[in-house]
mmCIF file of C-alpha atoms in Angstrom:
data_model
loop_
_atom_site.group_PDB
_atom_site.id
_atom_site.type_symbol
_atom_site.label_atom_id
_atom_site.label_comp_id
_atom_site.label_asym_id
_atom_site.label_seq_id
_atom_site.Cartn_x
_atom_site.Cartn_y
_atom_site.Cartn_z
ATOM 1 C CA MET N 174 -21.792 6.500 -16.008
ATOM 2 C CA SER N 175 -19.535 9.118 -17.602
ATOM 3 C CA ALA N 176 -15.873 8.417 -18.372
ATOM 4 C CA PRO N 177 -14.624 10.687 -15.517
ATOM 5 C CA GLU N 178 -16.985 8.998 -13.045
ATOM 6 C CA GLU N 179 -15.874 5.572 -14.203
ATOM 7 C CA ALA N 180 -12.236 6.646 -13.883
ATOM 8 C CA TYR N 181 -12.829 7.921 -10.344
ATOM 9 C CA TRP N 182 -14.558 4.812 -9.032
ATOM 10 C CA THR N 183 -12.064 2.511 -10.724
ATOM 11 C CA TRP N 184 -9.190 4.547 -9.277
ATOM 12 C CA ARG N 185 -10.728 4.285 -5.785
ATOM 13 C CA SER N 186 -10.962 0.527 -6.147
ATOM 14 C CA ILE N 187 -7.433 0.128 -7.467
ATOM 15 C CA VAL N 188 -5.717 2.313 -4.881
ATOM 16 C CA SER N 189 -7.779 1.122 -1.903
ATOM 17 C CA PRO N 190 -5.085 -1.230 -0.515
ATOM 18 C CA LEU N 191 -2.821 1.813 -0.188
ATOM 19 C CA PHE N 192 -5.213 4.675 0.539
ATOM 20 C CA ASP N 193 -8.843 5.544 0.991
ATOM 21 C CA VAL N 194 -9.353 8.443 -1.423
ATOM 22 C CA ALA N 195 -12.101 11.036 -1.750
ATOM 23 C CA VAL N 196 -12.802 14.206 -3.720
ATOM 24 C CA ALA N 197 -14.577 17.387 -2.727
ATOM 25 C CA ASP N 198 -18.035 16.816 -4.229
ATOM 26 C CA GLN N 199 -20.034 15.256 -7.041
ATOM 27 C CA TYR N 200 -18.801 17.908 -9.483
ATOM 28 C CA ALA N 201 -15.225 16.780 -8.770
ATOM 29 C CA VAL N 202 -16.271 13.186 -9.468
ATOM 30 C CA GLY N 203 -17.775 14.281 -12.787
ATOM 31 C CA SER N 204 -14.578 16.020 -13.865
ATOM 32 C CA PHE N 205 -12.063 13.569 -12.419
ATOM 33 C CA GLN N 206 -8.975 12.710 -14.441
ATOM 34 C CA VAL N 207 -6.155 10.248 -13.834
ATOM 35 C CA LYS N 208 -3.329 8.802 -15.900
ATOM 36 C CA ILE N 209 -1.065 5.986 -14.733
ATOM 37 C CA GLU N 210 2.173 4.506 -16.020
ATOM 38 C CA SER N 211 4.198 1.987 -14.066
ATOM 39 C CA TYR N 212 7.200 -0.315 -14.214
ATOM 40 C CA HIS N 213 8.445 -3.277 -12.199
ATOM 41 C CA LEU N 214 12.152 -3.090 -11.291
ATOM 42 C CA GLY N 215 12.897 -6.309 -9.468
ATOM 43 C CA PRO N 216 11.338 -5.942 -5.993
ATOM 44 C CA LEU N 217 10.852 -2.194 -6.561
ATOM 45 C CA LEU N 218 7.858 -0.604 -8.235
ATOM 46 C CA LEU N 219 8.166 2.717 -10.051
ATOM 47 C CA GLY N 220 5.380 4.702 -11.617
ATOM 48 C CA SER N 221 3.877 8.036 -12.480
ATOM 49 C CA VAL N 222 0.414 9.222 -11.529
ATOM 50 C CA ALA N 223 -1.191 12.430 -12.789
ATOM 51 C CA ALA N 224 -4.571 13.082 -11.205
ATOM 52 C CA SER N 225 -7.138 15.600 -10.065
ATOM 53 C CA ALA N 226 -7.156 17.011 -6.531
ATOM 54 C CA GLN N 227 -8.140 14.503 -3.855
ATOM 55 C CA GLU N 228 -7.827 13.477 -0.233
ATOM 56 C CA PHE N 229 -5.730 10.505 0.857
ATOM 57 C CA ARG N 230 -6.220 8.635 4.108
ATOM 58 C CA ARG N 231 -4.471 5.542 5.451
ATOM 59 C CA SER N 232 -6.196 4.563 8.654
ATOM 60 C CA ALA N 233 -5.478 1.748 11.087
ATOM 61 C CA VAL N 234 -8.278 -0.206 9.403
ATOM 62 C CA THR N 235 -6.704 0.260 5.977
ATOM 63 C CA ILE N 236 -3.336 -0.845 7.324
ATOM 64 C CA ALA N 237 -4.867 -3.917 8.945
ATOM 65 C CA ARG N 238 -6.663 -5.040 5.809
ATOM 66 C CA SER N 239 -4.022 -4.179 3.216
ATOM 67 C CA GLY N 240 -0.922 -6.193 4.038
ATOM 68 C CA VAL N 241 1.295 -3.531 2.466
ATOM 69 C CA ASP N 242 4.508 -3.295 4.498
ATOM 70 C CA HIS N 243 6.516 -0.998 2.229
ATOM 71 C CA TYR N 244 7.879 2.520 1.995
ATOM 72 C CA LEU N 245 6.478 4.945 -0.568
ATOM 73 C CA VAL N 246 8.975 7.500 -1.889
ATOM 74 C CA GLN N 247 7.381 10.247 -3.961
ATOM 75 C CA LEU N 248 8.706 13.082 -6.098
ATOM 76 C CA TYR N 249 6.199 15.826 -6.953
ATOM 77 C CA PRO N 250 7.247 17.704 -10.114
ATOM 78 C CA VAL N 251 3.723 19.209 -10.172
ATOM 79 C CA GLY N 252 1.529 19.977 -7.172
ATOM 80 C CA GLY N 253 2.087 18.506 -3.739
ATOM 81 C CA TYR N 254 0.184 17.705 -0.569
ATOM 82 C CA ALA N 255 -0.224 18.696 3.058
ATOM 83 C CA GLY N 256 -1.509 16.872 6.083
ATOM 84 C CA ASP N 257 -0.576 14.652 8.995
ATOM 85 C CA ALA N 258 1.629 11.544 9.036
ATOM 86 C CA GLU N 259 0.813 9.930 12.387
ATOM 87 C CA GLY N 260 1.339 13.145 14.329
ATOM 88 C CA ARG N 261 3.970 14.685 12.080
ATOM 89 C CA ALA N 262 2.870 17.681 9.995
ATOM 90 C CA VAL N 263 3.777 17.182 6.336
ATOM 91 C CA HIS N 264 3.901 19.862 3.633
ATOM 92 C CA VAL N 265 5.179 18.872 0.198
ATOM 93 C CA ARG N 266 5.640 21.629 -2.384
ATOM 94 C CA PRO N 267 6.341 21.314 -6.117
ATOM 95 C CA GLY N 268 9.787 19.813 -6.578
ATOM 96 C CA ASP N 269 9.916 18.226 -3.101
ATOM 97 C CA LEU N 270 10.268 14.556 -2.236
ATOM 98 C CA SER N 271 8.679 12.667 0.645
ATOM 99 C CA ILE N 272 8.794 9.205 2.167
ATOM 100 C CA LEU N 273 5.823 7.461 3.769
ATOM 101 C CA ASP N 274 5.784 4.290 5.851
ATOM 102 C CA MET N 275 2.803 2.183 4.775
ATOM 103 C CA ALA N 276 2.661 0.589 8.233
ATOM 104 C CA ARG N 277 1.731 4.001 9.712
ATOM 105 C CA THR N 278 -1.381 6.171 9.529
ATOM 106 C CA LEU N 279 -1.715 9.176 7.237
ATOM 107 C CA HIS N 280 -4.213 11.849 6.238
ATOM 108 C CA THR N 281 -3.330 14.337 3.483
ATOM 109 C CA ARG N 282 -4.920 16.547 0.848
ATOM 110 C CA ALA N 283 -3.362 16.976 -2.576
ATOM 111 C CA ALA N 284 -4.017 19.615 -5.210
ATOM 112 C CA THR N 285 -3.996 18.524 -8.858
ATOM 113 C CA PHE N 286 -0.661 16.755 -9.142
ATOM 114 C CA GLN N 287 1.791 14.662 -11.063
ATOM 115 C CA ASN N 288 4.220 12.497 -9.148
ATOM 116 C CA LEU N 289 6.784 9.762 -9.467
ATOM 117 C CA SER N 290 6.258 7.039 -6.875
ATOM 118 C CA LEU N 291 8.804 4.443 -5.844
ATOM 119 C CA VAL N 292 7.533 1.557 -3.706
ATOM 120 C CA VAL N 293 10.306 -0.121 -1.716
ATOM 121 C CA PRO N 294 9.807 -3.246 0.436
ATOM 122 C CA ARG N 295 10.671 -2.713 4.098
ATOM 123 C CA SER N 296 13.029 -5.678 3.924
ATOM 124 C CA VAL N 297 15.075 -3.875 1.252
ATOM 125 C CA LEU N 298 15.276 -0.380 2.775
ATOM 126 C CA ALA N 299 15.087 -0.886 6.553
ATOM 127 C CA PRO N 300 18.500 -2.616 6.930
ATOM 128 C CA LEU N 301 20.147 0.363 5.227
ATOM 129 C CA VAL N 302 19.071 3.044 7.736
ATOM 130 C CA ARG N 303 19.783 3.317 11.445
ATOM 131 C CA ASN N 304 16.185 4.166 12.378
ATOM 132 C CA PRO N 305 13.774 2.694 9.812
ATOM 133 C CA ASP N 306 10.774 3.650 11.935
ATOM 134 C CA GLY N 307 11.700 7.337 11.906
ATOM 135 C CA LEU N 308 11.174 7.891 8.168
ATOM 136 C CA HIS N 309 7.402 8.351 8.039
ATOM 137 C CA GLY N 310 6.429 11.794 6.736
ATOM 138 C CA LEU N 311 9.946 13.097 6.112
ATOM 139 C CA VAL N 312 10.190 15.720 3.356
ATOM 140 C CA LEU N 313 13.311 16.430 1.334
ATOM 141 C CA SER N 314 13.418 19.807 -0.390
ATOM 142 C CA GLY N 315 14.018 19.560 -4.096
ATOM 143 C CA GLN N 316 16.334 22.556 -3.745
ATOM 144 C CA SER N 317 18.670 20.796 -1.304
ATOM 145 C CA ALA N 318 21.742 18.962 -2.567
ATOM 146 C CA LEU N 319 20.388 15.539 -1.582
ATOM 147 C CA GLY N 320 16.947 16.412 -2.922
ATOM 148 C CA HIS N 321 18.407 17.453 -6.267
ATOM 149 C CA LEU N 322 20.454 14.253 -6.424
ATOM 150 C CA LEU N 323 17.512 11.973 -5.724
ATOM 151 C CA THR N 324 15.218 13.947 -8.059
ATOM 152 C CA THR N 325 17.685 13.623 -10.925
ATOM 153 C CA TYR N 326 18.172 9.922 -10.269
ATOM 154 C CA LEU N 327 14.471 9.024 -10.062
ATOM 155 C CA SER N 328 13.646 11.077 -13.154
ATOM 156 C CA THR N 329 16.449 9.407 -15.111
ATOM 157 C CA ILE N 330 15.421 5.912 -14.031
ATOM 158 C CA TYR N 331 11.807 6.614 -14.935
ATOM 159 C CA GLU N 332 12.679 7.955 -18.391
ATOM 160 C CA ALA N 333 14.779 4.849 -19.085
ATOM 161 C CA ALA N 334 12.468 2.300 -17.436
ATOM 162 C CA ASN N 335 10.647 1.459 -20.644
ATOM 163 C CA SER N 336 13.879 0.230 -22.209
ATOM 164 C CA PHE N 337 15.147 -1.868 -19.277
ATOM 165 C CA THR N 338 15.148 -5.620 -19.561
ATOM 166 C CA SER N 339 13.850 -7.450 -16.496
ATOM 167 C CA ASP N 340 17.434 -8.292 -15.486
ATOM 168 C CA GLU N 341 18.561 -4.680 -15.863
ATOM 169 C CA GLY N 342 15.630 -3.457 -13.811
ATOM 170 C CA ALA N 343 16.436 -5.907 -11.022
ATOM 171 C CA ARG N 344 20.134 -4.935 -11.012
ATOM 172 C CA ILE N 345 19.443 -1.266 -10.253
ATOM 173 C CA CYS N 346 17.362 -2.171 -7.185
ATOM 174 C CA ASP N 347 20.302 -2.228 -4.772
ATOM 175 C CA ALA N 348 21.733 1.091 -5.935
ATOM 176 C CA THR N 349 18.303 2.732 -5.766
ATOM 177 C CA ALA N 350 17.629 1.530 -2.216
ATOM 178 C CA HIS N 351 21.053 2.694 -1.046
ATOM 179 C CA LEU N 352 20.540 6.132 -2.566
ATOM 180 C CA VAL N 353 17.117 6.518 -0.914
ATOM 181 C CA ALA N 354 18.642 5.433 2.410
ATOM 182 C CA GLY N 355 21.511 7.871 2.008
ATOM 183 C CA CYS N 356 19.160 10.778 1.291
ATOM 184 C CA PHE N 357 16.424 10.111 3.877
ATOM 185 C CA GLY N 358 18.206 8.023 6.518
ATOM 186 C CA PRO N 359 20.125 10.774 8.344
ATOM 187 C CA ALA N 360 17.000 12.921 8.671
ATOM 188 C CA GLY N 361 15.036 10.019 10.116
ATOM 189 C CA ASP N 362 17.528 9.355 12.908
ATOM 190 C CA ALA N 363 16.515 12.471 14.793
ATOM 191 C CA HIS N 364 12.761 11.815 14.949
ATOM 192 C CA GLU N 365 12.200 8.599 16.887
ATOM 193 C CA THR N 366 13.642 7.260 20.126
ATOM 194 C CA THR N 367 15.272 3.856 20.334
ATOM 195 C CA THR N 368 12.479 2.565 22.579
ATOM 196 C CA VAL N 369 9.753 3.504 20.130
ATOM 197 C CA ALA N 370 11.747 2.037 17.255
ATOM 198 C CA LYS N 371 12.211 -1.304 19.045
ATOM 199 C CA ARG N 372 8.516 -1.508 19.893
ATOM 200 C CA ALA N 373 7.527 -0.738 16.305
ATOM 201 C CA ALA N 374 9.997 -3.334 15.041
ATOM 202 C CA LEU N 375 8.466 -6.003 17.323
ATOM 203 C CA ILE N 376 4.963 -5.199 16.100
ATOM 204 C CA LEU N 377 6.137 -5.505 12.490
ATOM 205 C CA THR N 378 7.816 -8.833 13.274
ATOM 206 C CA ILE N 379 4.570 -10.142 14.765
ATOM 207 C CA LYS N 380 2.653 -8.900 11.733
ATOM 208 C CA ARG N 381 4.995 -10.771 9.404
ATOM 209 C CA TYR N 382 4.617 -13.924 11.508
ATOM 210 C CA ILE N 383 0.844 -13.614 11.228
ATOM 211 C CA ASP N 384 0.976 -13.113 7.455
ATOM 212 C CA ASN N 385 3.244 -16.144 7.042
ATOM 213 C CA ASN N 386 0.836 -18.373 9.010
ATOM 214 C CA LEU N 387 -2.591 -17.044 8.018
ATOM 215 C CA ALA N 388 -3.695 -20.254 6.363
ATOM 216 C CA ASP N 389 -2.919 -22.271 9.499
ATOM 217 C CA PRO N 390 -6.127 -22.763 11.506
ATOM 218 C CA SER N 391 -4.072 -23.089 14.704
ATOM 219 C CA LEU N 392 -2.939 -19.437 14.455
ATOM 220 C CA THR N 393 -4.429 -17.908 17.604
ATOM 221 C CA VAL N 394 -3.660 -15.166 20.106
ATOM 222 C CA ASP N 395 -2.375 -17.778 22.572
ATOM 223 C CA ARG N 396 -0.021 -19.292 20.004
ATOM 224 C CA ILE N 397 1.419 -15.856 19.144
ATOM 225 C CA ALA N 398 1.837 -15.060 22.834
ATOM 226 C CA ARG N 399 3.826 -18.280 23.300
ATOM 227 C CA GLU N 400 5.870 -17.705 20.152
ATOM 228 C CA PHE N 401 6.983 -14.224 21.204
ATOM 229 C CA ARG N 402 6.979 -14.834 24.972
ATOM 230 C CA LEU N 403 4.491 -12.049 25.593
ATOM 231 C CA SER N 404 1.401 -11.955 27.771
ATOM 232 C CA ARG N 405 -2.054 -11.678 26.229
ATOM 233 C CA ALA N 406 -2.397 -8.310 27.980
ATOM 234 C CA THR N 407 0.789 -7.007 26.342
ATOM 235 C CA LEU N 408 -0.360 -8.195 22.910
ATOM 236 C CA SER N 409 -3.725 -6.587 23.526
ATOM 237 C CA ARG N 410 -2.105 -3.221 24.267
ATOM 238 C CA MET N 411 0.215 -3.461 21.265
ATOM 239 C CA PHE N 412 -2.613 -4.176 18.815
ATOM 240 C CA GLU N 413 -5.279 -2.013 20.445
ATOM 241 C CA PRO N 414 -4.913 0.747 17.765
ATOM 242 C CA LEU N 415 -5.717 -1.923 15.142
ATOM 243 C CA GLY N 416 -8.807 -3.177 16.944
ATOM 244 C CA GLY N 417 -7.098 -5.976 18.867
ATOM 245 C CA LEU N 418 -4.977 -8.938 17.791
ATOM 246 C CA ALA N 419 -7.850 -11.324 17.033
ATOM 247 C CA ALA N 420 -9.529 -8.672 14.891
ATOM 248 C CA PHE N 421 -6.226 -8.009 13.124
ATOM 249 C CA ILE N 422 -5.824 -11.695 12.231
ATOM 250 C CA ARG N 423 -9.414 -11.852 11.005
ATOM 251 C CA ALA N 424 -8.906 -8.716 8.907
ATOM 252 C CA ARG N 425 -5.707 -10.101 7.354
ATOM 253 C CA ARG N 426 -7.500 -13.313 6.423
ATOM 254 C CA MET N 427 -10.408 -11.317 5.067
ATOM 255 C CA LEU N 428 -8.041 -9.351 2.866
ATOM 256 C CA ARG N 429 -6.631 -12.566 1.419
ATOM 257 C CA CYS N 430 -10.202 -13.523 0.594
ATOM 258 C CA PHE N 431 -10.781 -10.117 -1.009
ATOM 259 C CA SER N 432 -7.629 -10.476 -3.087
ATOM 260 C CA GLU N 433 -8.555 -13.926 -4.384
ATOM 261 C CA ILE N 434 -12.235 -13.109 -4.936
ATOM 262 C CA THR N 435 -11.300 -10.128 -7.138
ATOM 263 C CA SER N 436 -8.382 -11.835 -8.915
ATOM 264 C CA PRO N 437 -8.906 -13.250 -12.438
ATOM 265 C CA ALA N 438 -6.563 -16.081 -11.453
ATOM 266 C CA HIS N 439 -9.187 -17.323 -8.958
ATOM 267 C CA ALA N 440 -12.303 -16.644 -11.044
ATOM 268 C CA HIS N 441 -12.915 -20.381 -11.422
ATOM 269 C CA ARG N 442 -13.224 -20.862 -7.647
ATOM 270 C CA SER N 443 -16.421 -20.327 -5.728
ATOM 271 C CA ILE N 444 -16.564 -17.606 -3.106
ATOM 272 C CA ALA N 445 -17.408 -20.240 -0.479
ATOM 273 C CA ASP N 446 -14.297 -22.248 -1.386
ATOM 274 C CA ILE N 447 -12.063 -19.185 -1.060
ATOM 275 C CA ALA N 448 -13.616 -18.248 2.275
ATOM 276 C CA TYR N 449 -13.195 -21.797 3.611
ATOM 277 C CA SER N 450 -9.523 -21.914 2.558
ATOM 278 C CA TRP N 451 -8.848 -18.910 4.806
ATOM 279 C CA GLY N 452 -10.682 -20.237 7.845
ATOM 280 C CA PHE N 453 -14.243 -18.921 7.390
ATOM 281 C CA ASN N 454 -16.725 -21.782 7.770
ATOM 282 C CA ASN N 455 -20.037 -19.909 7.917
ATOM 283 C CA ASP N 456 -21.182 -18.319 4.637
ATOM 284 C CA THR N 457 -23.604 -15.902 6.284
ATOM 285 C CA ALA N 458 -21.093 -14.724 8.879
ATOM 286 C CA PHE N 459 -18.403 -14.393 6.202
ATOM 287 C CA SER N 460 -20.614 -12.255 3.962
ATOM 288 C CA ARG N 461 -21.634 -10.048 6.880
ATOM 289 C CA THR N 462 -18.018 -9.530 7.989
ATOM 290 C CA PHE N 463 -16.900 -8.932 4.401
ATOM 291 C CA ARG N 464 -19.544 -6.246 3.856
ATOM 292 C CA GLY N 465 -18.701 -4.610 7.168
ATOM 293 C CA MET N 466 -15.031 -4.380 6.182
ATOM 294 C CA PHE N 467 -15.240 -3.491 2.504
ATOM 295 C CA ASP N 468 -18.726 -1.934 2.253
ATOM 296 C CA LEU N 469 -19.817 -4.364 -0.455
ATOM 297 C CA SER N 470 -20.747 -8.019 -0.678
ATOM 298 C CA PRO N 471 -18.328 -10.714 -1.896
ATOM 299 C CA ARG N 472 -20.304 -11.013 -5.150
ATOM 300 C CA GLU N 473 -20.190 -7.248 -5.658
ATOM 301 C CA ALA N 474 -16.437 -7.279 -5.010
ATOM 302 C CA ARG N 475 -15.944 -9.994 -7.635
ATOM 303 C CA ALA N 476 -17.974 -7.960 -10.136
ATOM 304 C CA GLU N 477 -16.063 -4.747 -9.380
ATOM 305 C CA GLY N 478 -12.767 -6.579 -9.699
ATOM 306 C CA ALA N 479 -13.754 -7.706 -13.168
ATOM 307 C CA LEU N 480 -14.835 -4.148 -14.046
ATOM 308 C CA ALA N 481 -11.496 -2.732 -12.903
ATOM 309 C CA HIS N 482 -9.579 -5.151 -15.109
ATOM 310 C CA ARG N 483 -11.773 -4.278 -18.105
ATOM 311 C CA THR N 484 -11.565 -0.514 -17.679
ATOM 312 C CA ILE N 485 -8.062 0.090 -16.345
ATOM 313 C CA LYS N 486 -6.634 0.301 -19.863
ATOM 314 C CA HIS N 487 -8.677 3.462 -20.381
ATOM 315 C CA LEU N 488 -6.667 5.079 -17.587
ATOM 316 C CA GLN N 489 -3.415 4.467 -19.442
ATOM 317 C CA PRO N 490 -3.895 5.545 -23.066
ATOM 318 C CA GLY N 491 -1.076 4.585 -25.357
ATOM 319 C CA SER N 492 -0.092 1.388 -23.531
ATOM 320 C CA ASN N 493 1.963 -0.654 -25.948
ATOM 321 C CA GLY N 494 0.940 -3.993 -24.477
ATOM 322 C CA SER N 495 4.550 -4.921 -23.757
ATOM 323 C CA GLY N 496 3.804 -6.309 -20.319
ATOM 324 C CA GLN N 497 4.398 -3.174 -18.259
ATOM 325 C CA LEU N 498 2.660 -3.460 -14.923
ATOM 326 C CA ILE N 499 0.048 -0.815 -14.274
ATOM 327 C CA LEU N 500 -0.958 0.326 -10.808
ATOM 328 C CA ALA N 501 -3.670 -2.286 -10.390
ATOM 329 C CA GLU N 502 -1.075 -5.010 -10.752
ATOM 330 C CA TRP N 503 1.407 -3.195 -8.479
ATOM 331 C CA ILE N 504 -1.067 -3.320 -5.669
ATOM 332 C CA ARG N 505 -2.022 -6.911 -6.364
ATOM 333 C CA TYR N 506 1.675 -7.820 -6.034
ATOM 334 C CA LEU N 507 1.907 -5.880 -2.774
ATOM 335 C CA ARG N 508 -1.124 -7.303 -1.029
ATOM 336 C CA VAL N 509 -0.940 -11.018 -1.772
#
């Protein structure tokens, strides 16, 4: 396998909790390039990605399996993207900024680009805006006053990130979240009704409850219905876009299995032990469900996880080994 091909397939594996990515054809695979740098600033994650043209998709299935309940704020100094953010047309030009809600669907196409990406937990940003569910797909022109302010701030933070101590990085979190809220919040207020926002907030609350109780074998549809005083029919309608509530719970547990199977920290554990700890008691059924969800067997996933950890350093030439988190580790933090 050539270096560009290896970079492409490793990139697909690394970014899969956030997006399903694809390129135009085999020639694009053979000429693919990507460079990643990233920093951990308390609960925020900041990084730069420069990569070849590609297509990004975040489907209901991806959302269900990923466990990523964050906002993604992006500045595009080079390139941009266009597409659809759950019914909202999005067009980002060079110099623009955008915000994406990782709990919502997305399908975009990007030309060759370089961006700065800021990942903000929902719990940090949502309390700072009046309508946190109205942010998905908003674009802020880099030529606007607020766009220029946020561009300058993110660029400055990124240039200085390498010199921050862990305490300094954590201390700028609050100011960063407030600035993002101040720039994007007013625009988001006009896009969603209060009813839709409340419904989305309830779904997110149920999702968090599920994630906090995944290891409990008594977590069932009936228990959730009792907990939230909802009928099974109402829950069914709410989670229908995600394949139903029972399927959502199974997918969330399956993702925990995927995370531990591919993590070096769990390499000493058998696949059967990991599956059992998340409520899967039949090896054959587990393997079949795993392959249906991830398009590879549990053993193949463990092997690819090891490959990604061996080859990711090639995607970030010049790493000084100082403990900076690269994108693979960002996503591992987000999905566990």
